[in-house]
Amino acid sequence: MNPLTRIAGVVATRPPRERQLLAVAAIVVSASALFHVADQVWDARAELTRRLPEARSQLARMQEDAADLQRLRRTPLPAAAAMPTVIEAARAAAASRTLPLSIALSGETLQVRGVADFDGLIEWLADLHRELGLRPQRAVVTAQRDTVSVDIDLARAAHPDR
């Protein structure tokens, strides 16, 4: 049997005064539920209205970033510096950080040997990667009290396809 039919059957067996009371209760409960839903919808609409300008500005920034990315992809990469220039820049960067490293050129690879402060070495390697496009191909680092002994081969980082 259908639940609505069963409810209608139960209500029909009640006296008229009780049926009126049940009808009023049903109307109050329905109206209360309707007002509650309407209030939630109103609050959600107000929240969306408040957040819409922020979302639009974020979209505009994303579109600008996408346009910048497309422009950068069309820009040719700068020519890589010659390896003799790179080795001199690496030596100068090591000297400015007072890293007593021996840096030699072997083909397209810089061979770095010596003993240095670990933090200074890591910062130097990060600068070489950022400024000259070099990254370690092979690294042997051995701790020696407050310093480290290093044997590192650095090569140019391959540029990913654009």
Coordinates of N, CA and C in Angstrom, one line a residue, residues 17-99:
R17 N -12.1 17.5 14.6 CA -11.2 18.4 15.3 C -9.7 18.0 15.2
E18 N -9.5 16.7 15.4 CA -8.1 16.2 15.4 C -7.6 16.3 13.9
R19 N -8.4 16.1 12.9 CA -8.0 16.2 11.5 C -7.6 17.6 11.2
Q20 N -8.3 18.6 11.8 CA -8.0 20.0 11.6 C -6.6 20.3 12.2
L21 N -6.4 19.8 13.4 CA -5.2 20.0 14.1 C -4.0 19.4 13.3
L22 N -4.2 18.2 12.8 CA -3.2 17.5 12.0 C -2.9 18.3 10.7
A23 N -4.0 18.9 10.1 CA -3.8 19.7 8.9 C -3.0 20.9 9.2
V24 N -3.3 21.6 10.3 CA -2.6 22.8 10.7 C -1.1 22.4 11.0
A25 N -0.9 21.3 11.7 CA 0.5 20.9 12.0 C 1.2 20.6 10.7
A26 N 0.6 19.9 9.8 CA 1.2 19.6 8.5 C 1.6 20.9 7.7
I27 N 0.7 21.9 7.8 CA 1.0 23.2 7.1 C 2.1 23.9 7.8
V28 N 2.2 23.9 9.1 CA 3.2 24.6 9.9 C 4.6 23.9 9.6
V29 N 4.6 22.6 9.6 CA 5.8 21.8 9.4 C 6.3 22.0 8.0
S30 N 5.4 22.0 7.0 CA 5.8 22.2 5.6 C 6.3 23.6 5.4
A31 N 5.6 24.6 6.0 CA 6.0 26.0 5.8 C 7.4 26.2 6.4
S32 N 7.6 25.6 7.6 CA 8.9 25.7 8.3 C 10.0 25.1 7.4
A33 N 9.8 24.0 6.9 CA 10.8 23.3 6.0 C 11.0 24.2 4.8
L34 N 10.0 24.7 4.2 CA 10.1 25.6 3.0 C 10.9 26.8 3.4
F35 N 10.6 27.5 4.5 CA 11.4 28.7 4.9 C 12.8 28.3 5.2
H36 N 13.1 27.2 5.8 CA 14.4 26.7 6.1 C 15.2 26.6 4.7
V37 N 14.6 25.9 3.8 CA 15.3 25.7 2.5 C 15.5 27.0 1.8
A38 N 14.5 27.9 1.8 CA 14.6 29.2 1.2 C 15.7 30.0 1.9
D39 N 15.8 29.9 3.2 CA 16.9 30.6 3.9 C 18.3 30.1 3.5
Q40 N 18.4 28.8 3.4 CA 19.7 28.2 2.9 C 20.0 28.7 1.5
V41 N 19.0 28.7 0.6 CA 19.2 29.1 -0.7 C 19.6 30.6 -0.7
W42 N 19.0 31.4 0.1 CA 19.3 32.9 0.1 C 20.7 33.1 0.6
D43 N 21.1 32.3 1.7 CA 22.5 32.4 2.2 C 23.5 32.0 1.1
A44 N 23.2 30.9 0.4 CA 24.2 30.4 -0.6 C 24.3 31.4 -1.7
R45 N 23.2 32.0 -2.1 CA 23.2 33.1 -3.1 C 24.0 34.3 -2.7
A46 N 23.9 34.7 -1.4 CA 24.6 35.8 -0.9 C 26.1 35.5 -0.9
E47 N 26.5 34.2 -0.5 CA 27.9 33.8 -0.5 C 28.4 33.8 -1.9
L48 N 27.7 33.3 -2.8 CA 28.2 33.3 -4.2 C 28.3 34.7 -4.8
T49 N 27.4 35.6 -4.4 CA 27.5 36.9 -4.9 C 28.7 37.6 -4.3
R50 N 29.1 37.3 -3.0 CA 30.3 37.8 -2.4 C 31.5 37.3 -3.0
R51 N 31.5 36.0 -3.4 CA 32.7 35.4 -3.9 C 32.9 35.5 -5.4
L52 N 31.9 35.9 -6.1 CA 32.0 36.0 -7.6 C 33.1 37.0 -8.1
P53 N 33.2 38.2 -7.5 CA 34.2 39.1 -8.0 C 35.6 38.6 -7.7
E54 N 35.9 37.9 -6.6 CA 37.2 37.3 -6.3 C 37.5 36.2 -7.4
A55 N 36.5 35.4 -7.7 CA 36.6 34.3 -8.7 C 36.9 34.9 -10.1
R56 N 36.2 36.0 -10.4 CA 36.5 36.7 -11.7 C 37.9 37.2 -11.8
S57 N 38.4 37.8 -10.7 CA 39.7 38.4 -10.7 C 40.8 37.3 -10.8
Q58 N 40.5 36.2 -10.1 CA 41.4 35.0 -10.2 C 41.4 34.4 -11.6
L59 N 40.3 34.4 -12.2 CA 40.2 33.9 -13.6 C 41.0 34.8 -14.5
A60 N 40.9 36.1 -14.3 CA 41.6 37.1 -15.1 C 43.1 36.9 -14.9
R61 N 43.6 36.7 -13.7 CA 45.0 36.5 -13.4 C 45.5 35.2 -14.1
M62 N 44.7 34.1 -14.1 CA 45.0 32.9 -14.7 C 45.1 33.0 -16.2
Q63 N 44.2 33.8 -16.8 CA 44.3 34.1 -18.2 C 45.5 34.9 -18.6
E64 N 45.9 35.8 -17.8 CA 47.1 36.6 -18.0 C 48.3 35.7 -17.9
D65 N 48.3 34.8 -16.9 CA 49.4 33.9 -16.7 C 49.5 32.9 -17.9
A66 N 48.4 32.5 -18.4 CA 48.4 31.6 -19.6 C 48.9 32.3 -20.8
A67 N 48.5 33.6 -21.0 CA 49.1 34.4 -22.1 C 50.6 34.6 -22.0
D68 N 51.0 34.8 -20.8 CA 52.5 35.0 -20.5 C 53.2 33.7 -20.8
L69 N 52.6 32.6 -20.4 CA 53.3 31.3 -20.7 C 53.4 31.0 -22.2
Q70 N 52.3 31.3 -22.9 CA 52.3 31.2 -24.4 C 53.4 32.1 -25.0
R71 N 53.5 33.3 -24.5 CA 54.5 34.2 -25.0 C 55.9 33.7 -24.7
L72 N 56.1 33.2 -23.5 CA 57.4 32.6 -23.2 C 57.8 31.4 -24.0
R73 N 56.8 30.6 -24.3 CA 57.0 29.4 -25.1 C 57.5 29.8 -26.5
R74 N 57.0 30.9 -27.0 CA 57.3 31.4 -28.4 C 58.7 32.0 -28.4
T75 N 59.2 32.5 -27.2 CA 60.5 33.1 -27.1 C 61.6 32.1 -27.2
P76 N 62.6 32.3 -28.1 CA 63.6 31.3 -28.2 C 64.5 31.4 -27.0
L77 N 65.1 30.2 -26.6 CA 66.0 30.1 -25.5 C 67.3 30.9 -25.8
P78 N 67.8 31.5 -24.8 CA 69.1 32.2 -25.0 C 70.2 31.2 -25.3
A79 N 71.2 31.6 -26.1 CA 72.3 30.7 -26.4 C 73.0 30.4 -25.2
A80 N 73.4 29.1 -25.0 CA 74.2 28.7 -23.9 C 75.6 29.3 -24.0
A81 N 76.1 29.7 -22.8 CA 77.5 30.2 -22.8 C 78.5 29.1 -23.1
A82 N 79.6 29.5 -23.7 CA 80.7 28.6 -24.0 C 81.2 28.0 -22.7
M83 N 81.7 26.8 -22.8 CA 82.1 26.1 -21.6 C 83.3 26.8 -20.9
P84 N 84.3 27.4 -21.6 CA 85.3 28.2 -20.9 C 84.7 29.4 -20.1
T85 N 83.7 30.0 -20.6 CA 83.0 31.0 -19.8 C 82.3 30.5 -18.6
V86 N 81.7 29.3 -18.8 CA 81.0 28.7 -17.7 C 82.0 28.3 -16.6
I87 N 83.1 27.7 -16.9 CA 84.1 27.3 -15.9 C 84.6 28.5 -15.2
E88 N 84.8 29.6 -15.9 CA 85.3 30.8 -15.2 C 84.2 31.4 -14.2
A89 N 83.0 31.3 -14.7 CA 81.9 31.8 -13.8 C 81.7 30.9 -12.6
A90 N 81.9 29.6 -12.8 CA 81.8 28.6 -11.6 C 83.0 28.9 -10.7
R91 N 84.2 29.1 -11.2 CA 85.3 29.4 -10.3 C 85.1 30.7 -9.5
A92 N 84.6 31.7 -10.2 CA 84.4 33.0 -9.6 C 83.3 32.9 -8.5
A93 N 82.2 32.1 -8.8 CA 81.2 31.9 -7.7 C 81.7 31.1 -6.5
A94 N 82.6 30.1 -6.8 CA 83.2 29.4 -5.7 C 84.1 30.3 -4.9
A95 N 84.9 31.1 -5.5 CA 85.8 32.0 -4.8 C 85.0 33.0 -4.0
S96 N 83.9 33.5 -4.5 CA 83.1 34.5 -3.8 C 82.5 33.9 -2.5
R97 N 82.3 32.6 -2.5 CA 81.8 31.9 -1.3 C 82.9 31.3 -0.5
T98 N 84.1 31.6 -0.9 CA 85.3 31.0 -0.2 C 85.3 29.5 -0.1
L99 N 84.9 28.9 -1.2 CA 84.9 27.4 -1.3 C 86.2 27.0 -2.0

